[in-house]
mmCIF file of C-alpha atoms in Angstrom:
data_model
loop_
_atom_site.group_PDB
_atom_site.id
_atom_site.type_symbol
_atom_site.label_atom_id
_atom_site.label_comp_id
_atom_site.label_asym_id
_atom_site.label_seq_id
_atom_site.Cartn_x
_atom_site.Cartn_y
_atom_site.Cartn_z
ATOM 1 C CA MET A 322 0.154 -0.004 -0.008
ATOM 2 C CA ARG A 323 1.609 3.048 -0.869
ATOM 3 C CA VAL A 324 1.174 6.077 1.818
ATOM 4 C CA SER A 325 1.448 10.536 0.526
ATOM 5 C CA THR A 326 1.563 13.098 1.833
ATOM 6 C CA ALA A 327 0.618 14.967 -1.559
ATOM 7 C CA ARG A 328 -2.695 16.954 -2.246
ATOM 8 C CA PRO A 329 -4.841 14.184 -3.819
ATOM 9 C CA ASP A 330 -6.045 14.929 -7.414
ATOM 10 C CA GLN A 331 -8.289 17.503 -7.522
ATOM 11 C CA GLN A 332 -11.591 14.363 -9.434
ATOM 12 C CA ALA A 333 -9.853 11.398 -7.510
ATOM 13 C CA PHE A 334 -11.452 13.576 -4.582
ATOM 14 C CA LYS A 335 -14.081 14.391 -5.129
ATOM 15 C CA ASP A 336 -15.233 10.775 -6.120
ATOM 16 C CA PHE A 337 -13.749 8.949 -3.105
ATOM 17 C CA ALA A 338 -15.426 11.348 -1.257
ATOM 18 C CA ALA A 339 -18.660 10.847 -2.438
ATOM 19 C CA LEU A 340 -18.407 7.106 -2.510
ATOM 20 C CA VAL A 341 -18.381 7.395 1.127
ATOM 21 C CA GLU A 342 -20.980 9.312 1.311
ATOM 22 C CA GLN A 343 -23.562 7.581 -0.778
ATOM 23 C CA HIS A 344 -22.126 4.582 1.393
ATOM 24 C CA ASP A 345 -22.838 5.957 5.334
ATOM 25 C CA GLY A 346 -25.142 7.674 4.394
ATOM 26 C CA VAL A 347 -23.620 11.673 5.555
ATOM 27 C CA GLU A 348 -20.523 13.080 4.838
ATOM 28 C CA ALA A 349 -16.666 12.306 6.092
ATOM 29 C CA PHE A 350 -15.287 16.656 4.252
ATOM 30 C CA GLY A 351 -17.489 19.447 5.250
ATOM 31 C CA GLU A 352 -16.586 22.437 2.708
ATOM 32 C CA ALA A 353 -13.455 23.908 4.955
ATOM 33 C CA SER A 354 -11.953 20.495 3.584
ATOM 34 C CA HIS A 355 -13.262 20.138 -0.494
ATOM 35 C CA ARG A 356 -12.110 23.996 -0.148
ATOM 36 C CA ASP A 357 -8.932 23.636 0.762
ATOM 37 C CA VAL A 358 -8.421 20.061 -1.893
ATOM 38 C CA THR A 359 -10.001 22.588 -5.141
ATOM 39 C CA GLU A 360 -8.200 25.916 -3.799
ATOM 40 C CA ASP A 361 -5.461 24.869 -2.251
ATOM 41 C CA ARG A 362 -5.303 25.870 0.497
ATOM 42 C CA PRO A 363 -2.476 25.352 2.992
ATOM 43 C CA ALA A 364 -3.018 22.320 4.443
ATOM 44 C CA ARG A 365 -1.687 18.470 5.443
ATOM 45 C CA TYR A 366 -3.499 15.186 3.470
ATOM 46 C CA LEU A 367 -2.372 11.183 4.158
ATOM 47 C CA GLY A 368 -3.098 8.832 1.899
ATOM 48 C CA LEU A 369 -3.124 5.794 1.417
ATOM 49 C CA TYR A 370 -3.310 3.585 -2.627
ATOM 50 C CA GLU A 371 -3.336 0.299 -4.024
ATOM 51 C CA ASP A 372 -2.942 1.322 -6.835
ATOM 52 C CA ASP A 373 -4.324 4.520 -8.812
ATOM 53 C CA VAL A 374 -7.288 3.692 -5.748
ATOM 54 C CA ILE A 375 -8.174 5.706 -2.453
ATOM 55 C CA VAL A 376 -7.756 3.437 0.613
ATOM 56 C CA ALA A 377 -7.813 5.979 3.448
ATOM 57 C CA PHE A 378 -8.114 9.711 3.282
ATOM 58 C CA ALA A 379 -7.525 12.494 6.086
ATOM 59 C CA VAL A 380 -7.315 16.366 5.386
ATOM 60 C CA MET A 381 -5.375 18.211 8.582
ATOM 61 C CA GLY A 382 -7.132 21.955 7.661
ATOM 62 C CA LYS A 383 -6.578 25.525 9.638
ATOM 63 C CA GLU A 384 -10.699 25.106 10.301
ATOM 64 C CA GLY A 385 -10.122 20.631 11.833
ATOM 65 C CA SER A 386 -8.934 17.250 10.525
ATOM 66 C CA GLU A 387 -11.010 15.113 8.656
ATOM 67 C CA LEU A 388 -11.155 11.404 7.229
ATOM 68 C CA ALA A 389 -12.322 8.791 6.111
ATOM 69 C CA VAL A 390 -11.960 4.802 5.227
ATOM 70 C CA HIS A 391 -13.321 3.501 1.837
ATOM 71 C CA PRO A 392 -15.868 1.487 2.566
ATOM 72 C CA ASP A 393 -14.029 -2.265 1.065
ATOM 73 C CA TYR A 394 -11.471 -1.460 2.386
ATOM 74 C CA ARG A 395 -12.838 -0.972 6.043
ATOM 75 C CA ARG A 396 -11.780 -2.963 9.440
ATOM 76 C CA GLN A 397 -8.405 -2.925 8.659
ATOM 77 C CA GLY A 398 -6.686 -1.346 10.286
ATOM 78 C CA ALA A 399 -6.610 2.408 7.885
ATOM 79 C CA GLY A 400 -9.017 4.684 9.821
ATOM 80 C CA ARG A 401 -6.133 4.155 13.354
ATOM 81 C CA GLN A 402 -3.176 5.121 11.112
ATOM 82 C CA LEU A 403 -4.941 7.978 9.821
ATOM 83 C CA VAL A 404 -5.921 8.995 13.367
ATOM 84 C CA GLU A 405 -1.924 8.254 14.199
ATOM 85 C CA HIS A 406 -0.424 10.549 11.827
ATOM 86 C CA VAL A 407 -3.005 12.638 12.785
ATOM 87 C CA SER A 408 -2.920 13.248 16.285
ATOM 88 C CA GLN A 409 1.473 13.091 15.422
ATOM 89 C CA THR A 410 1.311 16.341 12.432
ATOM 90 C CA VAL A 411 -1.266 18.041 14.203
ATOM 91 C CA LYS A 412 -1.191 19.747 17.607
ATOM 92 C CA PRO A 413 -4.317 19.856 18.936
ATOM 93 C CA MET A 414 -5.576 17.076 17.201
ATOM 94 C CA ARG A 415 -8.941 18.268 16.160
ATOM 95 C CA LEU A 416 -10.694 15.592 14.403
ATOM 96 C CA TRP A 417 -13.853 15.468 13.369
ATOM 97 C CA SER A 418 -16.858 13.095 13.239
ATOM 98 C CA HIS A 419 -19.937 13.862 10.567
ATOM 99 C CA GLY A 420 -22.962 11.899 12.692
ATOM 100 C CA ASN A 421 -21.039 10.571 14.990
ATOM 101 C CA LEU A 422 -21.199 7.051 13.466
ATOM 102 C CA PRO A 423 -20.981 4.313 15.650
ATOM 103 C CA ALA A 424 -18.177 2.900 13.940
ATOM 104 C CA ALA A 425 -16.508 6.532 14.273
ATOM 105 C CA ALA A 426 -17.730 6.479 17.914
ATOM 106 C CA ALA A 427 -16.366 3.031 18.779
ATOM 107 C CA LEU A 428 -12.449 3.883 16.683
ATOM 108 C CA ALA A 429 -12.425 7.583 19.337
ATOM 109 C CA ALA A 430 -13.428 4.923 22.337
ATOM 110 C CA SER A 431 -10.609 2.451 21.751
ATOM 111 C CA LEU A 432 -8.279 5.452 21.125
ATOM 112 C CA ARG A 433 -8.698 7.594 23.973
ATOM 113 C CA LEU A 434 -10.131 10.352 22.345
ATOM 114 C CA ALA A 435 -13.078 13.580 24.231
ATOM 115 C CA VAL A 436 -15.873 15.004 22.945
ATOM 116 C CA VAL A 437 -14.989 18.766 22.887
ATOM 117 C CA ARG A 438 -16.997 20.120 20.506
ATOM 118 C CA GLU A 439 -20.488 19.345 19.288
ATOM 119 C CA LEU A 440 -21.556 21.006 16.060
ATOM 120 C CA ARG A 441 -25.796 20.635 15.325
ATOM 121 C CA GLN A 442 -28.076 20.491 11.580
ATOM 122 C CA LEU A 443 -31.405 21.380 12.490
ATOM 123 C CA SER A 444 -33.568 21.603 9.259
ATOM 124 C CA MET A 445 -37.967 22.330 9.131
ATOM 125 C CA ASP A 446 -40.538 21.906 6.618
ATOM 126 C CA ILE A 447 -40.727 25.751 5.413
ATOM 127 C CA GLY A 448 -44.212 25.236 4.434
ATOM 128 C CA ASP A 449 -46.088 29.052 4.409
ATOM 129 C CA ALA A 450 -44.158 31.034 5.945
ATOM 130 C CA GLN A 451 -45.005 34.643 6.099
ATOM 131 C CA ARG A 452 -42.418 37.826 5.602
ATOM 132 C CA PRO A 453 -43.025 39.858 8.964
ATOM 133 C CA ILE A 454 -43.633 43.238 9.491
ATOM 134 C CA GLY A 455 -41.478 45.629 9.213
ATOM 135 C CA ARG A 456 -39.409 47.040 12.920
ATOM 136 C CA ASP A 457 -38.853 50.796 13.828
ATOM 137 C CA ASP A 458 -35.276 50.620 14.477
ATOM 138 C CA VAL A 459 -33.596 48.276 11.873
ATOM 139 C CA VAL A 460 -34.102 48.712 7.966
ATOM 140 C CA LEU A 461 -33.081 45.209 6.410
ATOM 141 C CA ARG A 462 -31.780 45.734 2.677
ATOM 142 C CA PRO A 463 -29.522 44.046 0.182
ATOM 143 C CA TYR A 464 -25.689 43.373 1.057
ATOM 144 C CA THR A 465 -23.206 45.322 -1.219
ATOM 145 C CA ASP A 466 -19.422 44.548 -2.099
ATOM 146 C CA ALA A 467 -19.533 48.144 0.177
ATOM 147 C CA ASP A 468 -20.137 46.462 3.391
ATOM 148 C CA ALA A 469 -17.346 44.080 3.474
ATOM 149 C CA ASP A 470 -15.358 45.454 6.281
ATOM 150 C CA ALA A 471 -18.770 46.579 8.294
ATOM 151 C CA LEU A 472 -19.568 42.841 7.912
ATOM 152 C CA VAL A 473 -16.468 41.602 8.919
ATOM 153 C CA ARG A 474 -16.975 43.636 11.282
ATOM 154 C CA VAL A 475 -19.555 42.567 12.822
ATOM 155 C CA ASN A 476 -19.791 38.909 12.124
ATOM 156 C CA ALA A 477 -15.300 39.637 14.035
ATOM 157 C CA ARG A 478 -17.682 39.959 17.221
ATOM 158 C CA ALA A 479 -20.908 37.907 16.656
ATOM 159 C CA PHE A 480 -18.540 34.870 16.628
ATOM 160 C CA ALA A 481 -15.525 35.811 18.945
ATOM 161 C CA SER A 482 -15.768 32.628 20.606
ATOM 162 C CA HIS A 483 -16.099 30.456 17.342
ATOM 163 C CA PRO A 484 -12.964 28.593 15.587
ATOM 164 C CA GLU A 485 -14.398 28.806 12.401
ATOM 165 C CA GLN A 486 -16.849 31.765 11.928
ATOM 166 C CA GLY A 487 -15.080 34.303 13.316
ATOM 167 C CA ALA A 488 -12.373 34.120 11.384
ATOM 168 C CA MET A 489 -14.114 35.096 8.348
ATOM 169 C CA THR A 490 -12.221 38.230 5.485
ATOM 170 C CA ALA A 491 -13.647 39.503 3.035
ATOM 171 C CA GLU A 492 -12.266 37.888 0.601
ATOM 172 C CA ASP A 493 -14.024 34.671 2.220
ATOM 173 C CA ILE A 494 -17.335 36.627 1.162
ATOM 174 C CA PRO A 495 -17.533 35.862 -2.275
ATOM 175 C CA ALA A 496 -15.902 32.776 -2.660
ATOM 176 C CA SER A 497 -19.031 31.359 -0.250
ATOM 177 C CA GLY A 498 -21.572 32.740 -2.337
ATOM 178 C CA GLY A 499 -25.474 32.747 -1.503
ATOM 179 C CA GLU A 500 -27.255 35.987 -1.204
ATOM 180 C CA ILE A 501 -27.323 38.303 2.431
ATOM 181 C CA SER A 502 -29.156 40.795 3.221
ATOM 182 C CA VAL A 503 -27.532 43.556 6.253
ATOM 183 C CA ALA A 504 -29.969 44.909 9.007
ATOM 184 C CA GLU A 505 -28.950 48.765 9.537
ATOM 185 C CA ALA A 506 -29.334 51.520 12.388
ATOM 186 C CA GLU A 507 -29.196 54.570 12.078
ATOM 187 C CA GLY A 508 -26.452 53.933 9.243
ATOM 188 C CA GLU A 509 -24.705 50.881 10.659
ATOM 189 C CA ILE A 510 -24.700 46.900 10.643
ATOM 190 C CA VAL A 511 -25.862 45.057 13.607
ATOM 191 C CA GLY A 512 -27.023 42.454 11.984
ATOM 192 C CA TYR A 513 -27.180 40.116 9.052
ATOM 193 C CA VAL A 514 -28.013 36.817 7.639
ATOM 194 C CA TRP A 515 -26.697 35.068 4.549
ATOM 195 C CA ILE A 516 -28.453 31.978 2.870
ATOM 196 C CA GLN A 517 -28.196 28.982 0.305
ATOM 197 C CA ARG A 518 -30.569 27.677 -1.910
ATOM 198 C CA ASP A 519 -29.938 24.643 -3.463
ATOM 199 C CA PRO A 520 -29.503 22.895 -1.567
ATOM 200 C CA ALA A 521 -31.812 25.312 0.586
ATOM 201 C CA GLU A 522 -29.224 26.635 4.185
ATOM 202 C CA LEU A 523 -30.029 29.280 6.240
ATOM 203 C CA TYR A 524 -26.023 29.634 5.699
ATOM 204 C CA VAL A 525 -25.374 32.600 9.111
ATOM 205 C CA LEU A 526 -27.043 34.490 11.093
ATOM 206 C CA GLY A 527 -24.925 37.196 13.067
ATOM 207 C CA ILE A 528 -25.743 39.860 15.402
ATOM 208 C CA ASP A 529 -23.818 41.706 16.868
ATOM 209 C CA PRO A 530 -23.783 41.568 20.344
ATOM 210 C CA ASP A 531 -24.645 45.165 21.318
ATOM 211 C CA TRP A 532 -28.061 43.888 19.922
ATOM 212 C CA GLN A 533 -28.670 40.174 20.664
ATOM 213 C CA GLY A 534 -31.958 40.248 23.182
ATOM 214 C CA LYS A 535 -33.704 42.279 21.225
ATOM 215 C CA GLY A 536 -35.443 39.542 18.553
ATOM 216 C CA LEU A 537 -33.388 40.662 16.019
ATOM 217 C CA GLY A 538 -32.368 37.271 15.724
ATOM 218 C CA GLY A 539 -35.928 35.977 15.463
ATOM 219 C CA TRP A 540 -36.762 38.463 12.524
ATOM 220 C CA LEU A 541 -34.140 37.976 10.417
ATOM 221 C CA THR A 542 -34.824 34.294 11.129
ATOM 222 C CA ALA A 543 -38.104 34.702 9.522
ATOM 223 C CA HIS A 544 -37.392 36.830 6.464
ATOM 224 C CA CYS A 545 -35.161 34.308 5.244
ATOM 225 C CA LEU A 546 -38.035 31.803 5.707
ATOM 226 C CA ALA A 547 -39.388 33.675 3.143
ATOM 227 C CA ASP A 548 -37.144 34.421 0.892
ATOM 228 C CA LEU A 549 -36.675 30.690 0.740
ATOM 229 C CA ARG A 550 -40.117 30.171 0.251
ATOM 230 C CA GLU A 551 -40.542 32.570 -2.078
ATOM 231 C CA GLY A 552 -37.702 31.193 -4.248
ATOM 232 C CA GLY A 553 -39.686 27.233 -4.603
ATOM 233 C CA ALA A 554 -38.004 26.163 -1.599
ATOM 234 C CA ASP A 555 -40.219 23.421 0.684
ATOM 235 C CA SER A 556 -37.114 23.165 3.620
ATOM 236 C CA VAL A 557 -33.817 25.045 5.023
ATOM 237 C CA MET A 558 -30.922 23.478 7.440
ATOM 238 C CA LEU A 559 -28.384 25.019 8.711
ATOM 239 C CA TYR A 560 -25.804 24.108 11.822
ATOM 240 C CA VAL A 561 -25.403 25.785 15.132
ATOM 241 C CA GLU A 562 -22.742 24.999 17.546
ATOM 242 C CA GLY A 563 -24.277 23.082 20.238
ATOM 243 C CA ASP A 564 -23.371 25.031 23.642
ATOM 244 C CA ASN A 565 -24.718 27.970 22.087
ATOM 245 C CA THR A 566 -28.088 29.100 24.005
ATOM 246 C CA PRO A 567 -29.739 31.769 23.072
ATOM 247 C CA ALA A 568 -28.822 30.607 18.633
ATOM 248 C CA LEU A 569 -30.024 27.608 19.944
ATOM 249 C CA VAL A 570 -34.036 28.426 21.651
ATOM 250 C CA THR A 571 -34.505 31.532 18.399
ATOM 251 C CA TYR A 572 -34.433 28.710 15.578
ATOM 252 C CA GLU A 573 -36.493 26.036 17.797
ATOM 253 C CA ARG A 574 -38.845 28.718 18.457
ATOM 254 C CA ALA A 575 -39.336 28.849 14.530
ATOM 255 C CA GLY A 576 -39.541 25.405 14.213
ATOM 256 C CA PHE A 577 -36.298 23.993 13.592
ATOM 257 C CA THR A 578 -36.353 20.370 15.281
ATOM 258 C CA LEU A 579 -32.858 18.586 14.955
ATOM 259 C CA SER A 580 -31.446 16.264 12.546
ATOM 260 C CA ARG A 581 -27.862 15.563 13.211
ATOM 261 C CA SER A 582 -25.096 16.108 15.329
ATOM 262 C CA ASP A 583 -21.670 16.708 13.717
ATOM 263 C CA VAL A 584 -19.031 16.210 16.958
ATOM 264 C CA GLN A 585 -15.377 16.972 16.705
ATOM 265 C CA TYR A 586 -12.789 14.989 18.780
ATOM 266 C CA GLU A 587 -9.662 15.973 20.736
ATOM 267 C CA LEU A 588 -6.975 12.684 22.474
ATOM 268 C CA ALA A 589 -8.042 12.720 26.459
#
């Protein structure tokens, strides 16, 4: 079996990731890992190959590490080999397990890995979601390129404790696509909602800390649901940190329920 630390062929990686997702019913590699590979972002890799077939692969990026084993090569020690390599290469090791499948949980337990973070996927049927009435203190309008710096500042304040979202830069905005609406009060951006259309997702909801607790999050969520319904979507999903109680309350009030839980492991 050949071992490589080189960036993989993009199409081979996409095919491998798709195969694993089809077999497991959940993706092994998230958006960050795919961008690491396709955009040649700073990341480290470990691939195990049999001839030209990817047997197992790990992506070690700034937003955490992710790995997967080909369905035909499981229970042969490849997963353990990848985890041990990641733990020796990246310190501290932060290893994502999407869906926290039983096999992944068993491997983590055998290696004495502990859950240190939970990312919940919530979803709901949009139904006949209606646009909320306007507010006297806030104006909602489409994002423009001139808003980039202000949006980044609000985002950094809103997600100061979030390891990925809080580090967003102006360059990340066009790269992620989607549509953004900003909430403006007296000429200052105080919050924003970012949606993706295909599939329908409430991608980011950011509220300046000074405006939290004033109902702005629920108001923007309602606008998001109305936008997606008017665009033809029947359902919507989002990701939220498991310990973000205010956001969970907002989304649960809107009608979202838990679909899946992704966890992040570290050495205990």
